[in-house]
Amino acid sequence: MLAGKKIILGITGSIAAYKAAYLIRGFVKRGAEVQVVITPAGKEFITPITLFALSSNPVISEFFSNRDGSWHSHVDLGLWADAMVIAPATAATIGKMANGIADNMLVTTYLSCKAPVFVAPAMDLDMFAHPTTRQNLDKLRGFGNYIIEPAEGELASHLVGKGRMEEPDKIIEILDNFFAAGQDLQKKKIVITAGPTYEKIDPVRFIGNYSSGKMGFALAEACASRGADVTLITGPVGLQVTNPRIHRINVESAEEMYGMAMQTFPGADAAILCAAVADYRPATVAEKKIKRNCNGNMTLELTANKDIAASLGAIKKPGQVLVGFALETNDEISNAVEKLNRKNLDFIVMNSLREEGAGFQGDTNKISILTRQDDVKEYSLRLKTEVAVDIVDQLIVTLKEK
């Protein structure tokens, strides 16, 4: 699937830079064209002559390589590529990417890149485990980048731990699978809801929940990367989308999300309802900030919000697929099955807050998928980007069965 693909390979100053030679050879053998962009520190570990010989393209490192007024356009590079792979990616480069510090050609190219970006960290175990590095990687995930987790093994320091750049064959396989999956949902229209809803109490307070939107955004990117046109209806979150096939609609309340879902679902092939929608909202919203009552407690009257999943299930047409989520704290399977049937879903994704690493805000999730054929598929704890692929795989199977 890499034949004819245009790949930018970013190389940074790490001992793992020698693996870039194997990456280039692997990409080229599969028919891809490779353009290397290397940081000045990267050239201390592997020479541009070697990279040129393997890629057959001049290696780019500086904005101005000649003294004749010509320069390398990071914008043109960003538009040229089908994918950008940064391998190895040092802690310094990851930090610059996460915070927009465009002081070299590689980071500037990254910020201009319209294609999917894959980041393969390489560093010592303590650097990889440091909260700053973890936070920067979380930022990159939130921006829609694909993080290729490093392996465990002996490092340059001779310590043993996690931080060793993933092997070239595995990275090539990840990209190959990414492009192979790109045709599965071509010409399909998918509606996805994501994030929390905020139900106003007064101008400064609201009822909400802990949803970060990470699972819904991962699903949107996964569907778009496989050819779908995605409408992402999201509550208030700080995440960004990267794929141009994703049309983002921002809402705040459950009522707003309900209206947009009802408007967009009739023209869609499928909907994935991943948002954590508030079941109730205040019956009245105060026009001014409610002042603290020092003489007693405050009573807040709540009224039910419309049930988005049930409403879409009621108007679902033959051939359409409707997917729901069930976040449970007890009697997980029975509660999920009841919801699946009552709301006319085609399958439901269940997770439990009793499972460590599952639920709100984190980067991981542990799910089970329940279908109307009483089939239950259980999955191990995985990154939400990987969980999204599992869910989309099931969506494709279900669409084919319609």
GROMACS .gro file of C-alpha atoms in nm:
model
  402
    1MET     CA    1   0.000   0.000   0.000
    2LEU     CA    2   0.300   0.234   0.016
    3ALA     CA    3   0.357   0.228  -0.359
    4GLY     CA    4   0.343   0.582  -0.495
    5LYS     CA    5   0.317   0.740  -0.150
    6LYS     CA    6   0.521   1.048  -0.069
    7ILE     CA    7   0.679   1.031   0.276
    8ILE     CA    8   0.868   1.296   0.468
    9LEU     CA    9   1.111   1.129   0.706
   10GLY     CA   10   1.217   1.359   0.989
   11ILE     CA   11   1.540   1.261   1.167
   12THR     CA   12   1.656   1.416   1.494
   13GLY     CA   13   1.970   1.396   1.708
   14SER     CA   14   1.950   1.050   1.858
   15ILE     CA   15   2.173   0.744   1.846
   16ALA     CA   16   1.870   0.571   1.695
   17ALA     CA   17   1.920   0.782   1.380
   18TYR     CA   18   2.103   0.485   1.227
   19LYS     CA   19   1.765   0.311   1.204
   20ALA     CA   20   1.653   0.579   0.959
   21ALA     CA   21   1.868   0.411   0.694
   22TYR     CA   22   1.663   0.093   0.729
   23LEU     CA   23   1.340   0.293   0.725
   24ILE     CA   24   1.432   0.466   0.399
   25ARG     CA   25   1.533   0.139   0.237
   26GLY     CA   26   1.207  -0.023   0.347
   27PHE     CA   27   0.992   0.262   0.221
   28VAL     CA   28   1.172   0.278  -0.113
   29LYS     CA   29   1.151  -0.100  -0.162
   30ARG     CA   30   0.773  -0.071  -0.126
   31GLY     CA   31   0.757   0.197  -0.394
   32ALA     CA   32   0.739   0.509  -0.179
   33GLU     CA   33   0.926   0.832  -0.245
   34VAL     CA   34   1.115   0.958   0.059
   35GLN     CA   35   1.223   1.312   0.135
   36VAL     CA   36   1.451   1.339   0.437
   37VAL     CA   37   1.440   1.644   0.663
   38ILE     CA   38   1.708   1.628   0.931
   39THR     CA   39   1.792   1.855   1.223
   40PRO     CA   40   2.148   1.989   1.260
   41ALA     CA   41   2.196   1.757   1.559
   42GLY     CA   42   2.073   1.462   1.351
   43LYS     CA   43   2.364   1.509   1.110
   44GLU     CA   44   2.601   1.434   1.397
   45PHE     CA   45   2.463   1.078   1.406
   46ILE     CA   46   2.407   0.994   1.038
   47THR     CA   47   2.545   1.170   0.731
   48PRO     CA   48   2.338   1.335   0.457
   49ILE     CA   49   2.548   1.145   0.201
   50THR     CA   50   2.416   0.813   0.335
   51LEU     CA   51   2.058   0.941   0.341
   52PHE     CA   52   2.085   1.081  -0.012
   53ALA     CA   53   2.226   0.753  -0.143
   54LEU     CA   54   1.934   0.558   0.003
   55SER     CA   55   1.651   0.801  -0.081
   56SER     CA   56   1.785   0.941  -0.411
   57ASN     CA   57   1.668   1.284  -0.296
   58PRO     CA   58   1.882   1.570  -0.165
   59VAL     CA   59   1.860   1.588   0.213
   60ILE     CA   60   1.700   1.903   0.357
   61SER     CA   61   1.831   2.048   0.680
   62GLU     CA   62   1.852   2.425   0.657
   63PHE     CA   63   1.608   2.687   0.530
   64PHE     CA   64   1.881   2.842   0.315
   65SER     CA   65   2.127   2.588   0.176
   66ASN     CA   66   2.273   2.819  -0.089
   67ARG     CA   67   2.383   3.180  -0.096
   68ASP     CA   68   2.181   3.264  -0.408
   69GLY     CA   69   1.852   3.365  -0.243
   70SER     CA   70   1.685   3.025  -0.289
   71TRP     CA   71   1.529   2.848   0.008
   72HIS     CA   72   1.347   2.531   0.101
   73SER     CA   73   0.971   2.581   0.131
   74HIS     CA   74   0.828   2.400   0.433
   75VAL     CA   75   0.480   2.483   0.300
   76ASP     CA   76   0.542   2.305  -0.030
   77LEU     CA   77   0.679   2.004   0.158
   78GLY     CA   78   0.376   1.992   0.384
   79LEU     CA   79   0.143   1.991   0.086
   80TRP     CA   80   0.353   1.737  -0.107
   81ALA     CA   81   0.348   1.458   0.151
   82ASP     CA   82   0.103   1.173   0.204
   83ALA     CA   83   0.257   1.112   0.547
   84MET     CA   84   0.526   1.250   0.773
   85VAL     CA   85   0.728   1.015   0.993
   86ILE     CA   86   0.958   1.154   1.262
   87ALA     CA   87   1.190   0.872   1.360
   88PRO     CA   88   1.378   0.903   1.581
   89ALA     CA   89   1.197   1.180   1.769
   90THR     CA   90   1.395   1.315   2.064
   91ALA     CA   91   1.244   1.473   2.375
   92ALA     CA   92   1.365   1.813   2.253
   93THR     CA   93   1.193   1.783   1.914
   94ILE     CA   94   0.875   1.644   2.071
   95GLY     CA   95   0.872   1.945   2.304
   96LYS     CA   96   0.916   2.186   2.015
   97MET     CA   97   0.641   2.018   1.812
   98ALA     CA   98   0.400   2.023   2.106
   99ASN     CA   99   0.458   2.390   2.176
  100GLY     CA  100   0.504   2.531   1.826
  101ILE     CA  101   0.871   2.623   1.858
  102ALA     CA  102   0.959   2.639   1.489
  103ASP     CA  103   1.333   2.704   1.508
  104ASN     CA  104   1.442   2.444   1.253
  105MET     CA  105   1.331   2.307   0.918
  106LEU     CA  106   1.190   1.985   1.063
  107VAL     CA  107   0.951   2.149   1.311
  108THR     CA  108   0.848   2.414   1.059
  109THR     CA  109   0.766   2.140   0.809
  110TYR     CA  110   0.567   1.956   1.077
  111LEU     CA  111   0.361   2.267   1.150
  112SER     CA  112   0.285   2.306   0.778
  113CYS     CA  113   0.207   1.939   0.713
  114LYS     CA  114  -0.147   1.855   0.601
  115ALA     CA  115  -0.084   1.480   0.598
  116PRO     CA  116  -0.100   1.235   0.892
  117VAL     CA  117   0.205   1.258   1.119
  118PHE     CA  118   0.365   0.958   1.291
  119VAL     CA  119   0.605   1.016   1.580
  120ALA     CA  120   0.848   0.746   1.699
  121PRO     CA  121   1.008   0.862   2.027
  122ALA     CA  122   1.364   0.760   2.113
  123MET     CA  123   1.529   0.858   2.442
  124ASP     CA  124   1.650   0.730   2.776
  125LEU     CA  125   1.393   0.570   3.006
  126ASP     CA  126   1.390   0.854   3.261
  127MET     CA  127   1.345   1.114   2.989
  128PHE     CA  128   1.057   0.918   2.839
  129ALA     CA  129   0.892   0.875   3.180
  130HIS     CA  130   0.936   1.241   3.279
  131PRO     CA  131   0.605   1.428   3.325
  132THR     CA  132   0.712   1.694   3.074
  133THR     CA  133   0.765   1.436   2.801
  134ARG     CA  134   0.438   1.259   2.885
  135GLN     CA  135   0.253   1.591   2.872
  136ASN     CA  136   0.407   1.682   2.536
  137LEU     CA  137   0.316   1.343   2.390
  138ASP     CA  138  -0.039   1.386   2.520
  139LYS     CA  139  -0.051   1.721   2.343
  140LEU     CA  140   0.062   1.565   2.016
  141ARG     CA  141  -0.199   1.291   2.050
  142GLY     CA  142  -0.459   1.557   2.115
  143PHE     CA  143  -0.354   1.733   1.794
  144GLY     CA  144  -0.426   1.409   1.604
  145ASN     CA  145  -0.070   1.281   1.563
  146TYR     CA  146   0.000   0.909   1.579
  147ILE     CA  147   0.249   0.814   1.849
  148ILE     CA  148   0.443   0.494   1.778
  149GLU     CA  149   0.521   0.381   2.130
  150PRO     CA  150   0.887   0.299   2.196
  151ALA     CA  151   0.990  -0.051   2.292
  152GLU     CA  152   1.161  -0.173   2.607
  153GLY     CA  153   1.521  -0.283   2.590
  154GLU     CA  154   1.880  -0.178   2.642
  155LEU     CA  155   1.930   0.192   2.579
  156ALA     CA  156   2.233   0.404   2.486
  157SER     CA  157   2.295   0.460   2.858
  158HIS     CA  158   2.312   0.079   2.896
  159LEU     CA  159   2.012   0.102   3.125
  160VAL     CA  160   1.716  -0.121   3.041
  161GLY     CA  161   1.368   0.026   3.009
  162LYS     CA  162   1.115   0.190   2.778
  163GLY     CA  163   1.249   0.448   2.535
  164ARG     CA  164   1.401   0.243   2.256
  165MET     CA  165   1.272   0.354   1.915
  166GLU     CA  166   1.040   0.100   1.756
  167GLU     CA  167   1.209  -0.118   1.493
  168PRO     CA  168   1.192   0.002   1.129
  169ASP     CA  169   1.000  -0.304   1.007
  170LYS     CA  170   0.727  -0.236   1.263
  171ILE     CA  171   0.704   0.132   1.168
  172ILE     CA  172   0.677   0.041   0.801
  173GLU     CA  173   0.404  -0.211   0.887
  174ILE     CA  174   0.211   0.057   1.080
  175LEU     CA  175   0.215   0.290   0.779
  176ASP     CA  176   0.134   0.009   0.539
  177ASN     CA  177  -0.171  -0.086   0.748
  178PHE     CA  178  -0.271   0.279   0.778
  179PHE     CA  179  -0.285   0.326   0.402
  180ALA     CA  180  -0.436  -0.019   0.343
  181ALA     CA  181  -0.727   0.075   0.565
  182GLY     CA  182  -0.778   0.403   0.387
  183GLN     CA  183  -1.036   0.275   0.139
  184ASP     CA  184  -1.273   0.090   0.374
  185LEU     CA  185  -1.512   0.380   0.436
  186GLN     CA  186  -1.472   0.568   0.109
  187LYS     CA  187  -1.790   0.760   0.014
  188LYS     CA  188  -1.942   0.688   0.355
  189LYS     CA  189  -2.081   0.968   0.570
  190ILE     CA  190  -2.033   0.921   0.944
  191VAL     CA  191  -2.173   1.137   1.225
  192ILE     CA  192  -1.981   1.123   1.555
  193THR     CA  193  -2.067   1.292   1.884
  194ALA     CA  194  -1.787   1.359   2.131
  195GLY     CA  195  -1.699   1.527   2.459
  196PRO     CA  196  -1.920   1.650   2.744
  197THR     CA  197  -2.220   1.879   2.744
  198TYR     CA  198  -2.249   2.181   2.973
  199GLU     CA  199  -2.594   2.258   3.115
  200LYS     CA  200  -2.611   2.616   3.242
  201ILE     CA  201  -2.718   2.697   3.597
  202ASP     CA  202  -2.640   3.068   3.568
  203PRO     CA  203  -2.398   3.277   3.356
  204VAL     CA  204  -2.091   3.134   3.535
  205ARG     CA  205  -2.189   2.781   3.646
  206PHE     CA  206  -2.294   2.464   3.473
  207ILE     CA  207  -2.360   2.093   3.521
  208GLY     CA  208  -2.105   1.885   3.333
  209ASN     CA  209  -1.891   1.573   3.347
  210TYR     CA  210  -1.530   1.461   3.314
  211SER     CA  211  -1.534   1.366   2.945
  212SER     CA  212  -1.223   1.486   2.760
  213GLY     CA  213  -1.348   1.401   2.410
  214LYS     CA  214  -1.036   1.193   2.337
  215MET     CA  215  -1.229   0.878   2.241
  216GLY     CA  216  -1.466   1.061   2.008
  217PHE     CA  217  -1.187   1.257   1.841
  218ALA     CA  218  -0.985   0.936   1.795
  219LEU     CA  219  -1.290   0.780   1.628
  220ALA     CA  220  -1.330   1.080   1.398
  221GLU     CA  221  -0.966   1.061   1.289
  222ALA     CA  222  -0.988   0.682   1.243
  223CYS     CA  223  -1.299   0.707   1.024
  224ALA     CA  224  -1.158   0.995   0.818
  225SER     CA  225  -0.826   0.816   0.767
  226ARG     CA  226  -1.022   0.528   0.612
  227GLY     CA  227  -1.196   0.750   0.360
  228ALA     CA  228  -1.514   0.862   0.537
  229ASP     CA  229  -1.656   1.212   0.539
  230VAL     CA  230  -1.702   1.278   0.910
  231THR     CA  231  -1.931   1.523   1.086
  232LEU     CA  232  -1.795   1.562   1.439
  233ILE     CA  233  -2.043   1.718   1.682
  234THR     CA  234  -1.843   1.802   1.991
  235GLY     CA  235  -1.906   1.953   2.327
  236PRO     CA  236  -1.657   2.194   2.490
  237VAL     CA  237  -1.309   2.040   2.465
  238GLY     CA  238  -0.961   2.169   2.386
  239LEU     CA  239  -0.879   1.906   2.123
  240GLN     CA  240  -0.808   1.971   1.755
  241VAL     CA  241  -0.875   1.769   1.441
  242THR     CA  242  -0.620   1.724   1.164
  243ASN     CA  243  -0.790   1.534   0.881
  244PRO     CA  244  -0.956   1.761   0.624
  245ARG     CA  245  -1.240   1.508   0.587
  246ILE     CA  246  -1.361   1.599   0.937
  247HIS     CA  247  -1.624   1.874   0.959
  248ARG     CA  248  -1.634   1.993   1.318
  249ILE     CA  249  -1.948   2.139   1.476
  250ASN     CA  250  -1.906   2.289   1.824
  251VAL     CA  251  -2.199   2.277   2.066
  252GLU     CA  252  -2.234   2.333   2.437
  253SER     CA  253  -2.559   2.189   2.570
  254ALA     CA  254  -2.735   1.856   2.527
  255GLU     CA  255  -3.018   2.038   2.351
  256GLU     CA  256  -2.776   2.181   2.094
  257MET     CA  257  -2.614   1.842   2.042
  258TYR     CA  258  -2.957   1.681   2.001
  259GLY     CA  259  -3.054   1.934   1.735
  260MET     CA  260  -2.737   1.885   1.531
  261ALA     CA  261  -2.755   1.504   1.559
  262MET     CA  262  -3.116   1.499   1.442
  263GLN     CA  263  -3.026   1.731   1.155
  264THR     CA  264  -2.722   1.540   1.028
  265PHE     CA  265  -2.812   1.173   1.089
  266PRO     CA  266  -3.079   1.135   0.813
  267GLY     CA  267  -2.813   1.195   0.545
  268ALA     CA  268  -2.549   0.972   0.704
  269ASP     CA  269  -2.456   0.608   0.661
  270ALA     CA  270  -2.378   0.568   1.030
  271ALA     CA  271  -2.357   0.752   1.360
  272ILE     CA  272  -2.127   0.679   1.655
  273LEU     CA  273  -2.262   0.836   1.974
  274CYS     CA  274  -1.954   0.874   2.189
  275ALA     CA  275  -2.041   1.198   2.371
  276ALA     CA  276  -2.108   1.197   2.745
  277VAL     CA  277  -2.440   1.381   2.724
  278ALA     CA  278  -2.599   1.516   3.041
  279ASP     CA  279  -2.924   1.334   3.119
  280TYR     CA  280  -3.063   1.636   3.303
  281ARG     CA  281  -3.044   2.015   3.290
  282PRO     CA  282  -3.162   2.288   3.528
  283ALA     CA  283  -3.532   2.357   3.483
  284THR     CA  284  -3.458   2.729   3.485
  285VAL     CA  285  -3.137   2.921   3.414
  286ALA     CA  286  -3.072   3.227   3.628
  287GLU     CA  287  -3.003   3.544   3.432
  288LYS     CA  288  -2.754   3.664   3.693
  289LYS     CA  289  -2.495   3.488   3.903
  290ILE     CA  290  -2.662   3.312   4.195
  291LYS     CA  291  -2.524   3.447   4.520
  292ARG     CA  292  -2.429   3.222   4.806
  293ASN     CA  293  -2.711   3.177   5.059
  294CYS     CA  294  -2.550   3.182   5.402
  295ASN     CA  295  -2.872   3.080   5.574
  296GLY     CA  296  -2.927   2.744   5.410
  297ASN     CA  297  -2.876   2.502   5.121
  298MET     CA  298  -2.973   2.563   4.761
  299THR     CA  299  -3.218   2.332   4.583
  300LEU     CA  300  -3.170   2.287   4.210
  301GLU     CA  301  -3.463   2.150   4.011
  302LEU     CA  302  -3.361   1.939   3.711
  303THR     CA  303  -3.553   1.839   3.403
  304ALA     CA  304  -3.472   1.556   3.162
  305ASN     CA  305  -3.285   1.620   2.838
  306LYS     CA  306  -3.396   1.453   2.517
  307ASP     CA  307  -3.238   1.110   2.459
  308ILE     CA  308  -3.023   1.148   2.148
  309ALA     CA  309  -2.957   0.776   2.096
  310ALA     CA  310  -3.322   0.676   2.139
  311SER     CA  311  -3.437   0.956   1.909
  312LEU     CA  312  -3.194   0.857   1.634
  313GLY     CA  313  -3.286   0.491   1.682
  314ALA     CA  314  -3.650   0.582   1.624
  315ILE     CA  315  -3.578   0.747   1.287
  316LYS     CA  316  -3.307   0.505   1.172
  317LYS     CA  317  -3.365   0.388   0.816
  318PRO     CA  318  -3.278   0.050   0.661
  319GLY     CA  319  -2.908   0.044   0.579
  320GLN     CA  320  -2.809   0.294   0.846
  321VAL     CA  321  -2.591   0.190   1.140
  322LEU     CA  322  -2.623   0.337   1.488
  323VAL     CA  323  -2.351   0.280   1.748
  324GLY     CA  324  -2.380   0.371   2.114
  325PHE     CA  325  -2.156   0.378   2.420
  326ALA     CA  326  -2.226   0.250   2.769
  327LEU     CA  327  -2.005   0.363   3.056
  328GLU     CA  328  -2.110   0.148   3.350
  329THR     CA  329  -2.018   0.114   3.716
  330ASN     CA  330  -2.210  -0.210   3.790
  331ASP     CA  331  -2.403  -0.489   3.611
  332GLU     CA  332  -2.215  -0.386   3.300
  333ILE     CA  333  -2.329  -0.647   3.048
  334SER     CA  334  -2.698  -0.651   3.144
  335ASN     CA  335  -2.717  -0.270   3.149
  336ALA     CA  336  -2.544  -0.245   2.811
  337VAL     CA  337  -2.768  -0.508   2.649
  338GLU     CA  338  -3.079  -0.331   2.779
  339LYS     CA  339  -2.956  -0.002   2.633
  340LEU     CA  340  -2.865  -0.169   2.303
  341ASN     CA  341  -3.218  -0.303   2.256
  342ARG     CA  342  -3.415  -0.010   2.399
  343LYS     CA  343  -3.242   0.246   2.177
  344ASN     CA  344  -3.239   0.036   1.857
  345LEU     CA  345  -2.861   0.034   1.829
  346ASP     CA  346  -2.670  -0.196   1.596
  347PHE     CA  347  -2.390  -0.246   1.847
  348ILE     CA  348  -2.277  -0.086   2.169
  349VAL     CA  349  -1.931  -0.017   2.306
  350MET     CA  350  -1.917  -0.089   2.677
  351ASN     CA  351  -1.655   0.010   2.930
  352SER     CA  352  -1.653   0.009   3.308
  353LEU     CA  353  -1.516   0.259   3.557
  354ARG     CA  354  -1.414  -0.042   3.766
  355GLU     CA  355  -1.146  -0.123   3.506
  356GLU     CA  356  -0.817   0.052   3.575
  357GLY     CA  357  -0.714   0.269   3.281
  358ALA     CA  358  -1.066   0.291   3.133
  359GLY     CA  359  -1.308   0.582   3.132
  360PHE     CA  360  -1.272   0.959   3.122
  361GLN     CA  361  -0.971   1.181   3.048
  362GLY     CA  362  -0.701   0.912   3.012
  363ASP     CA  363  -0.527   0.803   2.694
  364THR     CA  364  -0.628   0.437   2.734
  365ASN     CA  365  -0.953   0.246   2.738
  366LYS     CA  366  -1.071  -0.112   2.784
  367ILE     CA  367  -1.386  -0.200   2.596
  368SER     CA  368  -1.624  -0.477   2.505
  369ILE     CA  369  -1.840  -0.462   2.191
  370LEU     CA  370  -2.190  -0.612   2.213
  371THR     CA  371  -2.395  -0.672   1.898
  372ARG     CA  372  -2.763  -0.750   1.836
  373GLN     CA  373  -2.660  -1.107   1.759
  374ASP     CA  374  -2.562  -1.149   2.127
  375ASP     CA  375  -2.197  -1.150   2.028
  376VAL     CA  376  -1.959  -1.008   2.288
  377LYS     CA  377  -1.604  -0.917   2.187
  378GLU     CA  378  -1.367  -0.823   2.467
  379TYR     CA  379  -1.051  -0.622   2.410
  380SER     CA  380  -0.745  -0.564   2.624
  381LEU     CA  381  -0.645  -0.226   2.768
  382ARG     CA  382  -0.515  -0.016   2.479
  383LEU     CA  383  -0.453   0.341   2.372
  384LYS     CA  384  -0.772   0.516   2.266
  385THR     CA  385  -0.629   0.561   1.917
  386GLU     CA  386  -0.601   0.181   1.895
  387VAL     CA  387  -0.944   0.129   2.051
  388ALA     CA  388  -1.086   0.358   1.782
  389VAL     CA  389  -0.948   0.126   1.513
  390ASP     CA  390  -1.118  -0.174   1.679
  391ILE     CA  391  -1.452   0.010   1.687
  392VAL     CA  392  -1.421   0.123   1.325
  393ASP     CA  393  -1.336  -0.235   1.219
  394GLN     CA  394  -1.666  -0.347   1.376
  395LEU     CA  395  -1.849  -0.058   1.209
  396ILE     CA  396  -1.722  -0.167   0.868
  397VAL     CA  397  -1.837  -0.525   0.929
  398THR     CA  398  -2.179  -0.402   1.038
  399LEU     CA  399  -2.217  -0.171   0.736
  400LYS     CA  400  -2.140  -0.462   0.503
  401GLU     CA  401  -2.408  -0.670   0.670
  402LYS     CA  402  -2.677  -0.406   0.608
   0.00000   0.00000   0.00000
